[in-house]
CSV table of C-alpha atoms and ligand atoms in Angstrom, one decimal:
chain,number,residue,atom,x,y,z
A,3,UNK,CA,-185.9,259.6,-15.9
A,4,UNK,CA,-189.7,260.0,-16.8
A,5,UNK,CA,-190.3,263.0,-19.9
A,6,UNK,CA,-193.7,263.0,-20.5
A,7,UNK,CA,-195.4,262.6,-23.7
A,8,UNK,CA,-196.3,265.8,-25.6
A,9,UNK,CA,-198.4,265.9,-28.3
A,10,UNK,CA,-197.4,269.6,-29.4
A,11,UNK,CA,-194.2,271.9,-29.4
A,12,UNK,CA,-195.1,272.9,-25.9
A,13,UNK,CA,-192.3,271.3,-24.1
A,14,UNK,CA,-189.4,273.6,-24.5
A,15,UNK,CA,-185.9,273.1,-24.5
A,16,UNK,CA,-185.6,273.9,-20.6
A,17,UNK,CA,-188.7,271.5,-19.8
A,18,UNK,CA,-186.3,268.8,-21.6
A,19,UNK,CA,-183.1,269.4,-19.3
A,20,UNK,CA,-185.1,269.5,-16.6
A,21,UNK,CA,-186.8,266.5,-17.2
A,22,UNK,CA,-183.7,265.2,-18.6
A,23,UNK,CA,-182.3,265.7,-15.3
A,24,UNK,CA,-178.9,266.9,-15.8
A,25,UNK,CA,-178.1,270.2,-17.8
A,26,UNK,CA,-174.9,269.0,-19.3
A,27,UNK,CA,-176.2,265.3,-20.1
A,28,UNK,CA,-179.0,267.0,-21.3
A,29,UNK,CA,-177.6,269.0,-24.0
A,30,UNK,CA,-175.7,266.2,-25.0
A,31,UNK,CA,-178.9,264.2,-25.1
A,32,UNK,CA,-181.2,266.4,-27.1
A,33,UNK,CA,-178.5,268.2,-29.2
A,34,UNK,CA,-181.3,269.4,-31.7
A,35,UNK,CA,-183.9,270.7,-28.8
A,36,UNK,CA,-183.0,274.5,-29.4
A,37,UNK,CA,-183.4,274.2,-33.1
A,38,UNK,CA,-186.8,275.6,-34.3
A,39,UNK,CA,-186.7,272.8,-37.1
A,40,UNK,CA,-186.5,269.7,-35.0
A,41,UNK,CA,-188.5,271.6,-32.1
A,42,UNK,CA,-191.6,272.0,-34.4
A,43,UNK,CA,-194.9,269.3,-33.7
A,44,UNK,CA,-194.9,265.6,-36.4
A,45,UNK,CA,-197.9,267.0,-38.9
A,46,UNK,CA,-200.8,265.2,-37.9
A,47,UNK,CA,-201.6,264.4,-41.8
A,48,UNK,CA,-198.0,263.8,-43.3
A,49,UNK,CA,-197.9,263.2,-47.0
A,50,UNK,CA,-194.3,261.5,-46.9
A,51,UNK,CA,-194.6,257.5,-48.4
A,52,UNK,CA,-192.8,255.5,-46.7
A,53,UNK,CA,-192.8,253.1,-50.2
A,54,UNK,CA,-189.9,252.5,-52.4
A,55,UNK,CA,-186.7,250.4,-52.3
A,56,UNK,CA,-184.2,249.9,-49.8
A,57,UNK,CA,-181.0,251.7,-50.4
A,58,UNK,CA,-178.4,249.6,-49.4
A,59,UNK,CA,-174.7,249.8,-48.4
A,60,UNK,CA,-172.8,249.1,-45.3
A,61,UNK,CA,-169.4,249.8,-44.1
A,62,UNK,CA,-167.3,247.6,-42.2
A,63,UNK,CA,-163.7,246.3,-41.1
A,64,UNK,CA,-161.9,243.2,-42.1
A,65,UNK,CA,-158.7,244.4,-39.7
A,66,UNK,CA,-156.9,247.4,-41.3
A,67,UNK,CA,-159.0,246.7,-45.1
A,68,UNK,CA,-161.9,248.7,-45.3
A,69,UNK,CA,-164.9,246.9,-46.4
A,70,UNK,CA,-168.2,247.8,-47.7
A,71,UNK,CA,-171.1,245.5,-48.4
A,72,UNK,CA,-173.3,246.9,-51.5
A,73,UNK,CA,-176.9,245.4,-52.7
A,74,UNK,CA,-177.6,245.6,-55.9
A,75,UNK,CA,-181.0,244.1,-55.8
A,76,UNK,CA,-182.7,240.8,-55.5
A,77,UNK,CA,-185.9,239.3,-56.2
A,78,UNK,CA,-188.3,237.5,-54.7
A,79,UNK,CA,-190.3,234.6,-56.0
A,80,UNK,CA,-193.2,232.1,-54.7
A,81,UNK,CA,-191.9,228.7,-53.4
A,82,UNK,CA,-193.3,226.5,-55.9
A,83,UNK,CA,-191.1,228.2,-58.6
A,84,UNK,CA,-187.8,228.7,-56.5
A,85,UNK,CA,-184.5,226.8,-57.5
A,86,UNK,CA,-183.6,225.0,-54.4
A,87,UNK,CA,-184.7,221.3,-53.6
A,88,UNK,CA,-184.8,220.6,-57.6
A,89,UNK,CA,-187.3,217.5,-57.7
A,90,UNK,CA,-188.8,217.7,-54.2
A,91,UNK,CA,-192.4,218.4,-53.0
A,92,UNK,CA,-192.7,222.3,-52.7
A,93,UNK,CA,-193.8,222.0,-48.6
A,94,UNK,CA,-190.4,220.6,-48.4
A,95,UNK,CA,-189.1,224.0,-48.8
A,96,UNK,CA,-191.9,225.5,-47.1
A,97,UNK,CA,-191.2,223.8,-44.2
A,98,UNK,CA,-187.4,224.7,-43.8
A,99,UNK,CA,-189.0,228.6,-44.3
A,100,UNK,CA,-191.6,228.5,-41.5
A,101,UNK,CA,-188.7,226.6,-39.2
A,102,UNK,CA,-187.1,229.7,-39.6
A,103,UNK,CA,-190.2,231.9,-38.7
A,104,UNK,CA,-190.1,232.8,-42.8
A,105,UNK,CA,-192.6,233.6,-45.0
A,106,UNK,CA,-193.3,229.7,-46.3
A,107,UNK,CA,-194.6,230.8,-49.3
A,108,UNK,CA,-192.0,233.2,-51.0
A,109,UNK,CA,-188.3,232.3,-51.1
A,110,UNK,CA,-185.8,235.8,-51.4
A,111,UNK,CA,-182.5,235.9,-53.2
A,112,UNK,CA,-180.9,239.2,-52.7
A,113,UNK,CA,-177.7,240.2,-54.5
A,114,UNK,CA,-174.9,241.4,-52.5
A,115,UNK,CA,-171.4,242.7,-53.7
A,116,UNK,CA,-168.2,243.5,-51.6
A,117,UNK,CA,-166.1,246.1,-52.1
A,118,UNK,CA,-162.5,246.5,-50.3
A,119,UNK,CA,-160.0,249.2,-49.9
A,120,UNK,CA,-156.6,247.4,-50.2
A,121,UNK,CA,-153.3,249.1,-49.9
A,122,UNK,CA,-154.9,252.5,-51.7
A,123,UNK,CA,-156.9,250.2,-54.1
A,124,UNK,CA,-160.5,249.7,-54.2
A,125,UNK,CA,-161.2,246.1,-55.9
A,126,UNK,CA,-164.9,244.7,-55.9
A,127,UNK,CA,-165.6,241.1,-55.6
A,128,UNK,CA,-168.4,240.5,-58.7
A,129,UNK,CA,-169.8,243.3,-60.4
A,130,UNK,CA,-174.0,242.7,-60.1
A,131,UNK,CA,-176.1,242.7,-62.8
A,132,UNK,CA,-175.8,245.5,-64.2
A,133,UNK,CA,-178.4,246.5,-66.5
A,134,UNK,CA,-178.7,242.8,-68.3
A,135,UNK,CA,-181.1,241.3,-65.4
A,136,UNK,CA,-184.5,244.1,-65.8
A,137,UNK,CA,-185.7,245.5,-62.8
A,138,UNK,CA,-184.4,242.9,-60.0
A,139,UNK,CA,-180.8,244.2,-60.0
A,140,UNK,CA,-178.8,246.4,-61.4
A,141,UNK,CA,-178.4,249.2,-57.9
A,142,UNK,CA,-174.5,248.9,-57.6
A,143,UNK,CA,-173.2,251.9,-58.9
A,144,UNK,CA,-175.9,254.1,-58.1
A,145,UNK,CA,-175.3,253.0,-54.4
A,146,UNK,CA,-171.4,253.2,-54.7
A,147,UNK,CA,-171.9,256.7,-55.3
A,148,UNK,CA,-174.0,257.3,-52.0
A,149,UNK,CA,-171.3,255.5,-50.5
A,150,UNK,CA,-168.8,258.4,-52.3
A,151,UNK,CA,-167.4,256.1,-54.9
A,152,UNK,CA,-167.6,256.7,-58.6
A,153,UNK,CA,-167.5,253.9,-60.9
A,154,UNK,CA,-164.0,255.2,-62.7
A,155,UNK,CA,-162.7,254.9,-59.2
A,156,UNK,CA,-162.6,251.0,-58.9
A,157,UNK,CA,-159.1,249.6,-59.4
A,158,UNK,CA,-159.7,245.7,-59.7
A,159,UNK,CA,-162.7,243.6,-60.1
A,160,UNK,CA,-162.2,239.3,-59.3
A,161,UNK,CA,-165.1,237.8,-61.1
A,162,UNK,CA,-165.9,234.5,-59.0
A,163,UNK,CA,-167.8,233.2,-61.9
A,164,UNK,CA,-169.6,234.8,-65.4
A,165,UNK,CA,-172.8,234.0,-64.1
A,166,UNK,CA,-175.3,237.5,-65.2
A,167,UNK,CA,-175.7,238.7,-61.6
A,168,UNK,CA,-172.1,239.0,-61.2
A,169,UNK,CA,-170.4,239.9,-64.5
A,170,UNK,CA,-173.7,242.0,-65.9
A,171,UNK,CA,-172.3,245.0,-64.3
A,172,UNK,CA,-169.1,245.1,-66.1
A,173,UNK,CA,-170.5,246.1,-69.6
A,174,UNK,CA,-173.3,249.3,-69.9
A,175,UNK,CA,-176.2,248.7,-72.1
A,176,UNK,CA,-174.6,248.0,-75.6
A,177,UNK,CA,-172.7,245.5,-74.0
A,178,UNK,CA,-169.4,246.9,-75.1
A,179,UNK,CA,-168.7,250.3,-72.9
A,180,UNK,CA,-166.9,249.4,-69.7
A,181,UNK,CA,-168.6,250.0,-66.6
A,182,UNK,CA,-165.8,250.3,-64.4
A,183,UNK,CA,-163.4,251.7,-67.1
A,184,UNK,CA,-159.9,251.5,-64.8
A,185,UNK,CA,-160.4,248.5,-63.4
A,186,UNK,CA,-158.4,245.7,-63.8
A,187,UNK,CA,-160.5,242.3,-64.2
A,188,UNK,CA,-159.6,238.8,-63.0
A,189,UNK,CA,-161.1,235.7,-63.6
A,190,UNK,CA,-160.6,231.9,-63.1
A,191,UNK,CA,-159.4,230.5,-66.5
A,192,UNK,CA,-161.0,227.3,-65.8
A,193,UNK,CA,-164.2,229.6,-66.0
A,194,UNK,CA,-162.9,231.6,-68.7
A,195,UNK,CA,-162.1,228.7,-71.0
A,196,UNK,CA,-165.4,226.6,-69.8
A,197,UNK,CA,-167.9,229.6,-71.1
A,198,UNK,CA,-165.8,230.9,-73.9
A,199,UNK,CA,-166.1,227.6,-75.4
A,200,UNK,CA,-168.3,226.8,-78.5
A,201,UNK,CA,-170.2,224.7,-76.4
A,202,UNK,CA,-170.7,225.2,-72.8
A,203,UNK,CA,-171.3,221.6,-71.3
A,204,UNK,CA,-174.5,221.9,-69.2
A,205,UNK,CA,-176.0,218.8,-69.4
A,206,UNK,CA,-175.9,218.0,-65.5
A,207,UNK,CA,-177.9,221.4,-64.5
A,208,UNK,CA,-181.1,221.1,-63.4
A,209,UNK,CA,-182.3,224.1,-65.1
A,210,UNK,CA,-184.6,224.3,-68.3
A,211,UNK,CA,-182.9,224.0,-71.3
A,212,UNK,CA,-183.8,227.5,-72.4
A,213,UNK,CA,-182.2,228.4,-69.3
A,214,UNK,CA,-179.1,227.2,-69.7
A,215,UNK,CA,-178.8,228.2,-72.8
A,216,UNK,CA,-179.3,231.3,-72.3
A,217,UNK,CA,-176.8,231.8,-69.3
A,218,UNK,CA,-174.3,230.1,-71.6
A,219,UNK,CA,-174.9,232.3,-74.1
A,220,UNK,CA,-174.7,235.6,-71.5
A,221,UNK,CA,-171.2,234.3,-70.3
A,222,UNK,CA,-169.8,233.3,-73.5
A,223,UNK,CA,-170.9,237.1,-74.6
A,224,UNK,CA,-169.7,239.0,-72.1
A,225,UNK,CA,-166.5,237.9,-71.3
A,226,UNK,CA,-165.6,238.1,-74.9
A,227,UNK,CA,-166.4,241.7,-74.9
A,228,UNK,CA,-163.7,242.0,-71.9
A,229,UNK,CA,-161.3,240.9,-74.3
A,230,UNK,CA,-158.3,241.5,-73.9
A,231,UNK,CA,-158.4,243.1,-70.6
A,232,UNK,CA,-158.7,239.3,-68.5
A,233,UNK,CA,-156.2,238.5,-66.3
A,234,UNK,CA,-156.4,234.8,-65.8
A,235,UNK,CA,-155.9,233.2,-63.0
A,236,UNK,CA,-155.7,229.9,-61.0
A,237,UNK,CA,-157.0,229.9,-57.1
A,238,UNK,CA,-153.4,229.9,-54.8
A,239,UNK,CA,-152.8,232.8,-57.2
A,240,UNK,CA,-151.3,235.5,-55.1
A,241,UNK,CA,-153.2,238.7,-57.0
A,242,UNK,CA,-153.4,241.3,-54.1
A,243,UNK,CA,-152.5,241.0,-50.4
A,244,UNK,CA,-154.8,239.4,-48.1
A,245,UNK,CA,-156.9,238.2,-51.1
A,246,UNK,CA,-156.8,234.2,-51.6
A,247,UNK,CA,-158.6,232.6,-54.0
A,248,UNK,CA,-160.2,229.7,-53.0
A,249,UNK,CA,-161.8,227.1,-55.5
A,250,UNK,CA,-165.3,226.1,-54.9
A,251,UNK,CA,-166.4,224.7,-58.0
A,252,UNK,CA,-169.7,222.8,-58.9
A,253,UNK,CA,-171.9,225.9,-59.4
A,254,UNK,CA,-170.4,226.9,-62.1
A,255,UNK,CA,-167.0,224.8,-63.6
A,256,UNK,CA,-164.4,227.5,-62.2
A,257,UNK,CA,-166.1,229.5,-59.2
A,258,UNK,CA,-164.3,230.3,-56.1
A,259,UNK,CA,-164.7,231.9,-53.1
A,260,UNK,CA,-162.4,234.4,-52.0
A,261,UNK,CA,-160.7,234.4,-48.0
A,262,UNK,CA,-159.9,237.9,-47.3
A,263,UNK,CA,-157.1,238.5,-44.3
A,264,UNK,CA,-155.8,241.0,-42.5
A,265,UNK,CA,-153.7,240.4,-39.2
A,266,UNK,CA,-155.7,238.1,-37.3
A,267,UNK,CA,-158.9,239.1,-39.1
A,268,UNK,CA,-160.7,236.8,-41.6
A,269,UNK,CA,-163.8,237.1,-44.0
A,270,UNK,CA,-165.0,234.3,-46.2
A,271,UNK,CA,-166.8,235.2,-49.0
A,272,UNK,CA,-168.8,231.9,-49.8
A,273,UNK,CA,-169.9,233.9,-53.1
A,274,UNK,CA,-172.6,231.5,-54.9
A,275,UNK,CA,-171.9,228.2,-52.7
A,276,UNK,CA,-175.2,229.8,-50.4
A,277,UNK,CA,-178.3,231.4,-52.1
A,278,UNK,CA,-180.1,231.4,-49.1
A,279,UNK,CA,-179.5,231.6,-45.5
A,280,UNK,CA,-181.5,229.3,-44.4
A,281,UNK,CA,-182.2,227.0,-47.3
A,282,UNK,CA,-178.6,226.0,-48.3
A,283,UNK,CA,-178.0,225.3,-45.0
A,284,UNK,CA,-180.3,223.2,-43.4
A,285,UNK,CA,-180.1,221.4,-46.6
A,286,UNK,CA,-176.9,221.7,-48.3
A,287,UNK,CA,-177.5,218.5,-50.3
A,288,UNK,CA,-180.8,219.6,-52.2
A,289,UNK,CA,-180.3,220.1,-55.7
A,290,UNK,CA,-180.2,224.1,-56.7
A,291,UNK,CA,-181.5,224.5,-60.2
A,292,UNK,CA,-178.3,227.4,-60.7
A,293,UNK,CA,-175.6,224.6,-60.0
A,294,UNK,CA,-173.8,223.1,-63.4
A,295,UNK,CA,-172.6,220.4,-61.3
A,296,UNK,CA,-174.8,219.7,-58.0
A,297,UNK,CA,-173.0,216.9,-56.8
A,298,UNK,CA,-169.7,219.0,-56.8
A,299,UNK,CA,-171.7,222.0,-55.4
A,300,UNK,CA,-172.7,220.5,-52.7
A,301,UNK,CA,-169.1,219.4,-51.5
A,302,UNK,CA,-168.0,222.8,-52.0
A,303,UNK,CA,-170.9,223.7,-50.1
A,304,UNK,CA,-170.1,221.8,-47.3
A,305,UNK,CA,-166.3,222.4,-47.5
A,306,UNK,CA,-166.8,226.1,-47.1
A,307,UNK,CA,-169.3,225.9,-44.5
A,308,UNK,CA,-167.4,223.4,-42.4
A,309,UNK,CA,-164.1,225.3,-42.1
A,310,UNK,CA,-166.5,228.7,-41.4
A,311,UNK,CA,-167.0,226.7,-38.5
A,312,UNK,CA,-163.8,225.1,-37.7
A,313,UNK,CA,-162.1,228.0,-38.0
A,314,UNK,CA,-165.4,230.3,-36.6
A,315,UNK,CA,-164.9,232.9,-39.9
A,316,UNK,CA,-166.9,235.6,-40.1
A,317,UNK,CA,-168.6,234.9,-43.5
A,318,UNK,CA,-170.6,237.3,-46.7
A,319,UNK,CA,-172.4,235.7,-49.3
A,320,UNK,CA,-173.3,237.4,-52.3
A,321,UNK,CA,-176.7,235.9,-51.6
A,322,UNK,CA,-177.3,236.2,-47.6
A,323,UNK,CA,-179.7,238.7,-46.4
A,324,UNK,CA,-178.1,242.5,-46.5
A,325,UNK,CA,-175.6,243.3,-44.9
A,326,UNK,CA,-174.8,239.5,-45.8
A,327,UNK,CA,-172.3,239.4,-42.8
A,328,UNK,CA,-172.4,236.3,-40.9
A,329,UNK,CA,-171.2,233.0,-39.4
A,330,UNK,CA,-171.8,229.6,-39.9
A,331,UNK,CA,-172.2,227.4,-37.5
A,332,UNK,CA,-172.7,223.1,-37.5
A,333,UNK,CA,-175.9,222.1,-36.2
A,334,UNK,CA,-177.3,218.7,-35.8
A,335,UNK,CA,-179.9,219.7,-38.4
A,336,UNK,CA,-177.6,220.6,-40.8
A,337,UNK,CA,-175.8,224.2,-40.3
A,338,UNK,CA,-177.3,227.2,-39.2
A,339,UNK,CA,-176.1,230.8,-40.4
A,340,UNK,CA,-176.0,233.6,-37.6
A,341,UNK,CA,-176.3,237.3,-38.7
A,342,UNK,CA,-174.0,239.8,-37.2
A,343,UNK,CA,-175.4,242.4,-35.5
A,344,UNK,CA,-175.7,246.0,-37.4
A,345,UNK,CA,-172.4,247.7,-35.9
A,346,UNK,CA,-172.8,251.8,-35.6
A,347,UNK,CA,-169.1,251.5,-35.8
B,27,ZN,ZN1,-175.2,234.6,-57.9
């Protein structure tokens, strides 16, 4: 089938079907031709901008639970000042980018959280930033309500680990109102009891002092403001069906990952043990400045990454690139993570 290019309106709705071939196939094809809207000539000087963020949500299937993948932001920042290969010579990181065909000079860390419709209950995995990390996150529940979801209609929230870019969203700006007002909120007490301490032991991050004090303070802060509403708990902790917490500590003292089943359908949430798809895996030994503990955070690393391929899981990351749906498989280089395809289903 050959249409010819028009540069006006002057190819009318019969010229279509005719080209098209087929009257019936050709309705179905160009459903909108007899509309005067969609019928009318692309202005030759538009004044639409194609600028401005990326609105971001995605739905998908983990068997019967409902699933939807929401960004809430990210930022971007220049190689020489990224977290990952703490200690190392900055082309070293370069290097793993442009193997990848990515920009060697800027390193992307966007922030994904999952959302899942269990037995009538929508519970989010992590919250986002909320409005606690400026301009770079902070898009969750404005993009929950695209998605039709209001914030008062979130039933359970597991917190992986207090780190700002996934408990921020729980508290509005006075960092006392309740974002998500019904929701019931689980946390590791391991992580509970490690921030909520008088003094967060930090000493083995790589991160600048003032860094980690401030993320210590953050935690401590808002998880006390929480208070009472925690529900602690321990990973093997059955909370919700199909939901098993899995623990995958080093990055922070208590943070797990969360292995989400239905039937014969699995997702692995890695959470934090990836912040970048190609980084953490090519080198999941490299020191990440975010990690409390990089020695354990690279075991946990590699633990979740090697049963992803074992057991060939379909994996999300709270920091893989959007829709941050993926697998992981071992490579003689290290690992490599494959996107899945966009699904229209
Ligand atoms: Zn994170």
């Amino acid at each position: 089938m050959n249409i010819p290019i028009s540069t006006s309106s002057s190819l009318s709705r019969r010229d279509v079907l005719r080209y098209a071939g087929l009257g019936g196939l050709g309705a179905m094809l160009f459903p909108m031709m007899g509309h005067s809207a969609a019928a009318s000539a692309v202005p030759a000087g538009s004044t639409v901008s194609l600028r401005g963020y990326q609105p971001a949500y995605y739905r998908f299937n983990v068997g019967a639970i409902e699933a939807l993948a929401v960004n809430d932001g990210g930022f971007a920042v220049p190689v020489e000042e990224c977290p990952f290969g703490v200690g190392l010579p900055r082309e070293e990181v370069s290097a793993v980018l442009d193997d990848r065909r990515i920009d060697p000079g800027v390193v992307q860390i966007p922030f994904n959280v999952l959302v899942l419709r269990i037995g009538g209950r929508l519970v989010m995995v992590d919250s986002g930033c909320g409005v606690h990390n400026g301009a770079a996150g902070g898009r969750l529940v404005q993009h929950l309500e695209t998605a039709g979801i209001k914030a008062s209609d979130i039933s359970a929230v597991i917190l992986t680990h207090a780190h700002g870019d996934h408990i921020g969203g729980l508290l509005a700006a006075d960092f006392k109102t309740p974002v998500f007002p019904n929701a019931e909120l689980y946390v590791n007490r391991v992580e509970y009891d490690f921030w909520t301490s008088e003094q967060a032991d930090l000493s083995r991050m790589a991160a600048p002092e003032s860094m980690r004090a401030g993320m210590a303070k953050g935690a401590r802060a808002a998880l006390l403001a929480l208070d009472p509403r925690w529900q602690k708990v321990a990973p093997g902790d059955r909370i919700l069906d199909g939901i098993e917490l899995i623990p995958a500590y080093g990055h922070t003292p208590g943070h797990m990952a969360v292995l989400i089943s239905s039937g014969k359908n699995q997702l692995l949430h890695m959470v934090d043990a990836a912040h970048h798809h190609a980084i953490s895996l090519r080198q999941p030994d490299w020191v990440l400045a975010f990690d409390a503990d990089p020695e354990m955070a690279s075991r946990s690393r590699r633990m979740l990454f090697d049963r992803a391929d074992a057991d060939r899981l379909r994996v999300f990351g709270a920091h893989m690139p959007f829709p941050s749906l993926g697998a992981i498989r071992k490579s003689k280089d290290g690992y490599d993570y494959l996107m899945e395809p966009w699904s229209i289903a």
